[in-house]
GROMACS .gro file of C-alpha atoms in nm:
model
  201
    1MET     CA    1  -0.756   1.043   2.484
    2VAL     CA    2  -1.101   1.115   2.347
    3ALA     CA    3  -1.356   1.245   2.593
    4PRO     CA    4  -1.648   1.004   2.648
    5LYS     CA    5  -1.898   1.260   2.516
    6GLN     CA    6  -1.704   1.279   2.187
    7GLN     CA    7  -1.680   0.904   2.132
    8GLU     CA    8  -1.886   0.729   1.865
    9ARG     CA    9  -2.138   0.473   1.977
   10GLY     CA   10  -2.070   0.124   1.844
   11ALA     CA   11  -1.750   0.224   1.663
   12GLU     CA   12  -1.468  -0.029   1.608
   13THR     CA   13  -1.207   0.224   1.719
   14VAL     CA   14  -1.208   0.543   1.923
   15ARG     CA   15  -1.149   0.848   1.704
   16CYS     CA   16  -1.136   1.215   1.783
   17PRO     CA   17  -1.385   1.444   1.604
   18ILE     CA   18  -1.111   1.573   1.371
   19CYS     CA   19  -1.015   1.225   1.251
   20ARG     CA   20  -1.381   1.130   1.224
   21ALA     CA   21  -1.454   1.431   1.005
   22ASP     CA   22  -1.161   1.341   0.775
   23ALA     CA   23  -1.240   0.969   0.756
   24VAL     CA   24  -1.304   0.780   0.434
   25GLU     CA   25  -1.626   0.594   0.511
   26THR     CA   26  -1.797   0.549   0.174
   27MET     CA   27  -1.706   0.454  -0.181
   28GLU     CA   28  -1.818   0.800  -0.293
   29GLU     CA   29  -1.542   0.945  -0.074
   30ALA     CA   30  -1.290   0.677  -0.169
   31LYS     CA   31  -1.317   0.679  -0.549
   32PRO     CA   32  -1.172   1.026  -0.620
   33LEU     CA   33  -0.885   0.959  -0.378
   34TYR     CA   34  -0.823   0.623  -0.546
   35SER     CA   35  -0.818   0.791  -0.888
   36ARG     CA   36  -0.573   1.048  -0.754
   37VAL     CA   37  -0.322   0.789  -0.635
   38VAL     CA   38  -0.351   0.584  -0.955
   39HIS     CA   39  -0.282   0.901  -1.155
   40TRP     CA   40   0.022   0.974  -0.937
   41LEU     CA   41   0.150   0.619  -0.980
   42ASN     CA   42   0.113   0.650  -1.357
   43SER     CA   43   0.313   0.974  -1.345
   44GLU     CA   44   0.585   0.787  -1.155
   45GLY     CA   45   0.605   0.523  -1.428
   46LEU     CA   46   0.390   0.247  -1.280
   47THR     CA   47   0.133   0.109  -1.523
   48TYR     CA   48  -0.112  -0.175  -1.479
   49ASN     CA   49  -0.170  -0.300  -1.835
   50ASN     CA   50  -0.528  -0.167  -1.825
   51LEU     CA   51  -0.614  -0.419  -1.554
   52PRO     CA   52  -0.960  -0.341  -1.414
   53LEU     CA   53  -0.907  -0.317  -1.040
   54LYS     CA   54  -1.179  -0.333  -0.780
   55LEU     CA   55  -1.155  -0.111  -0.473
   56GLU     CA   56  -1.336  -0.230  -0.163
   57LEU     CA   57  -1.382  -0.063   0.175
   58CYS     CA   58  -1.425  -0.311   0.457
   59ASN     CA   59  -1.438  -0.343   0.834
   60ARG     CA   60  -1.171  -0.512   1.045
   61ALA     CA   61  -1.347  -0.849   1.050
   62LYS     CA   62  -1.370  -0.863   0.669
   63LEU     CA   63  -1.013  -0.740   0.634
   64ALA     CA   64  -0.887  -1.012   0.869
   65GLN     CA   65  -1.078  -1.268   0.665
   66LEU     CA   66  -0.918  -1.145   0.342
   67LEU     CA   67  -0.575  -1.139   0.502
   68HIS     CA   68  -0.610  -1.494   0.635
   69GLU     CA   69  -0.411  -1.349   0.928
   70ARG     CA   70  -0.093  -1.362   0.719
   71HIS     CA   71   0.006  -1.004   0.801
   72GLY     CA   72  -0.129  -0.993   1.153
   73SER     CA   73  -0.425  -0.798   1.280
   74HIS     CA   74  -0.280  -0.450   1.237
   75SER     CA   75  -0.286  -0.434   0.857
   76LEU     CA   76  -0.495  -0.157   0.708
   77GLY     CA   77  -0.527  -0.301   0.358
   78VAL     CA   78  -0.483  -0.612   0.146
   79THR     CA   79  -0.436  -0.704  -0.218
   80THR     CA   80  -0.696  -0.957  -0.326
   81SER     CA   81  -0.561  -1.216  -0.568
   82THR     CA   82  -0.578  -1.580  -0.669
   83THR     CA   83  -0.262  -1.786  -0.715
   84TYR     CA   84  -0.253  -2.090  -0.940
   85ALA     CA   85   0.009  -2.358  -0.881
   86GLN     CA   86   0.114  -2.670  -1.068
   87ASP     CA   87   0.343  -2.936  -0.922
   88GLY     CA   88   0.416  -2.709  -0.628
   89ARG     CA   89   0.524  -2.419  -0.850
   90ILE     CA   90   0.334  -2.093  -0.889
   91VAL     CA   91   0.211  -2.077  -1.247
   92ARG     CA   92   0.035  -1.742  -1.232
   93THR     CA   93  -0.130  -1.497  -0.997
   94GLU     CA   94  -0.440  -1.301  -1.091
   95VAL     CA   95  -0.524  -0.981  -0.907
   96SER     CA   96  -0.883  -0.880  -0.851
   97GLY     CA   97  -0.831  -0.559  -0.654
   98VAL     CA   98  -0.749  -0.402  -0.321
   99ALA     CA   99  -0.945  -0.382   0.004
  100ILE     CA  100  -0.883  -0.097   0.247
  101LEU     CA  101  -1.007  -0.054   0.602
  102HIS     CA  102  -1.288   0.200   0.611
  103GLY     CA  103  -1.265   0.500   0.841
  104LEU     CA  104  -0.900   0.590   0.774
  105PRO     CA  105  -0.806   0.959   0.745
  106LYS     CA  106  -0.786   1.065   0.380
  107ILE     CA  107  -0.407   1.093   0.360
  108LEU     CA  108  -0.350   0.761   0.536
  109PHE     CA  109  -0.611   0.600   0.311
  110GLN     CA  110  -0.413   0.716   0.008
  111GLY     CA  111  -0.086   0.585   0.152
  112VAL     CA  112  -0.234   0.244   0.233
  113THR     CA  113  -0.393   0.226  -0.112
  114LEU     CA  114  -0.057   0.307  -0.272
  115HIS     CA  115   0.110   0.032  -0.070
  116GLU     CA  116  -0.144  -0.223  -0.191
  117LEU     CA  117  -0.118  -0.100  -0.550
  118GLY     CA  118   0.255  -0.160  -0.519
  119HIS     CA  119   0.178  -0.528  -0.458
  120VAL     CA  120  -0.055  -0.520  -0.758
  121TRP     CA  121   0.217  -0.372  -0.981
  122LEU     CA  122   0.463  -0.643  -0.882
  123ILE     CA  123   0.208  -0.916  -0.957
  124VAL     CA  124   0.097  -0.764  -1.288
  125HIS     CA  125   0.459  -0.750  -1.404
  126ASP     CA  126   0.537  -1.105  -1.286
  127ILE     CA  127   0.782  -0.991  -1.020
  128LEU     CA  128   0.690  -1.274  -0.788
  129ASP     CA  129   1.015  -1.395  -0.632
  130LEU     CA  130   1.128  -1.096  -0.428
  131PRO     CA  131   1.212  -1.162  -0.064
  132THR     CA  132   0.940  -1.044   0.172
  133TRP     CA  133   1.148  -0.745   0.281
  134GLY     CA  134   1.196  -0.650  -0.085
  135GLU     CA  135   0.828  -0.666  -0.170
  136GLU     CA  136   0.711  -0.482   0.141
  137GLY     CA  137   1.000  -0.237   0.116
  138PHE     CA  138   0.903  -0.149  -0.241
  139CYS     CA  139   0.542  -0.090  -0.141
  140GLU     CA  140   0.643   0.119   0.159
  141LEU     CA  141   0.873   0.321  -0.068
  142LEU     CA  142   0.577   0.412  -0.290
  143SER     CA  143   0.374   0.536   0.007
  144TYR     CA  144   0.674   0.727   0.140
  145ARG     CA  145   0.737   0.899  -0.192
  146TYR     CA  146   0.372   1.000  -0.212
  147TYR     CA  147   0.374   1.141   0.140
  148GLN     CA  148   0.684   1.340   0.048
  149HIS     CA  149   0.508   1.458  -0.267
  150LEU     CA  150   0.216   1.588  -0.058
  151ASN     CA  151   0.455   1.747   0.193
  152THR     CA  152   0.193   1.839   0.452
  153PRO     CA  153   0.241   1.802   0.829
  154GLU     CA  154   0.010   1.500   0.830
  155ALA     CA  155   0.179   1.340   0.530
  156ASN     CA  156   0.521   1.401   0.684
  157TYR     CA  157   0.401   1.231   1.002
  158TYR     CA  158   0.303   0.920   0.805
  159ALA     CA  159   0.634   0.928   0.616
  160SER     CA  160   0.816   0.936   0.948
  161SER     CA  161   0.605   0.642   1.067
  162ILE     CA  162   0.731   0.438   0.771
  163GLU     CA  163   1.090   0.515   0.868
  164LYS     CA  164   1.023   0.412   1.229
  165ASN     CA  165   0.800   0.109   1.170
  166PRO     CA  166   0.877  -0.140   1.450
  167ASN     CA  167   0.821  -0.430   1.208
  168SER     CA  168   1.170  -0.485   1.068
  169VAL     CA  169   1.043  -0.649   0.747
  170TYR     CA  170   0.879  -0.319   0.656
  171SER     CA  171   1.130  -0.072   0.799
  172ASP     CA  172   1.446  -0.256   0.690
  173GLY     CA  173   1.289  -0.328   0.353
  174PHE     CA  174   1.200   0.037   0.312
  175ARG     CA  175   1.551   0.152   0.404
  176ARG     CA  176   1.710  -0.091   0.159
  177LEU     CA  177   1.475   0.011  -0.123
  178HIS     CA  178   1.526   0.377  -0.041
  179ALA     CA  179   1.902   0.324  -0.063
  180LEU     CA  180   1.860   0.155  -0.403
  181THR     CA  181   1.654   0.453  -0.519
  182GLU     CA  182   1.931   0.687  -0.406
  183LYS     CA  183   2.184   0.475  -0.595
  184TYR     CA  184   1.997   0.412  -0.921
  185GLY     CA  185   1.716   0.667  -0.928
  186PHE     CA  186   1.353   0.561  -0.909
  187PRO     CA  187   1.285   0.530  -1.286
  188ARG     CA  188   1.587   0.304  -1.336
  189LEU     CA  189   1.495   0.096  -1.032
  190LEU     CA  190   1.153   0.034  -1.190
  191THR     CA  191   1.316  -0.062  -1.519
  192ILE     CA  192   1.554  -0.305  -1.350
  193LEU     CA  193   1.269  -0.463  -1.156
  194ASN     CA  194   1.054  -0.491  -1.466
  195THR     CA  195   1.323  -0.641  -1.687
  196THR     CA  196   1.512  -0.869  -1.446
  197LYS     CA  197   1.223  -0.941  -1.206
  198GLN     CA  198   1.475  -0.895  -0.927
  199LEU     CA  199   1.617  -0.616  -0.716
  200PRO     CA  200   1.957  -0.481  -0.818
  201ARG     CA  201   2.249  -0.544  -0.587
   0.00000   0.00000   0.00000
């Protein structure tokens, strides 16, 4: 609970002073964090073919509009893309960027951004036919690995939240992708995904 005197006037959510002080509210705050996660992804073997990606911070109303409600109202980010179809078949998907809810704590902002950049990587490499649990599980795995890389109490809390996500698409998907990583190793898992466009069995 946040004491009434400590609450922000007109805010979308109630945040304690500590979270408020650590929040990513502006693009000036977001850009270096965005660069940091892209650099980490590159070091993990994920490349984006020099695709220029736009980062956008938005409020809940704009985020819901971008989501078209397809992930429910609790999503914290979305990948913005355009899909082209012909005769009912997807011909190609073009990514324009990622949009992240403003006001997230810095570490959570990085984790959400990583998740969305996971979707971007799959699209850029034409990995478009994964089951929903596979796609979301892969993206959750990226965030989880980053939180483990940071290894701070806050990051470990968010990693634990991924493990305990009540949405089974995300939590089961994460567990299955984590098991594949244990079996094949992360670099080989990426190679298999990139070459076969499918998850290994």
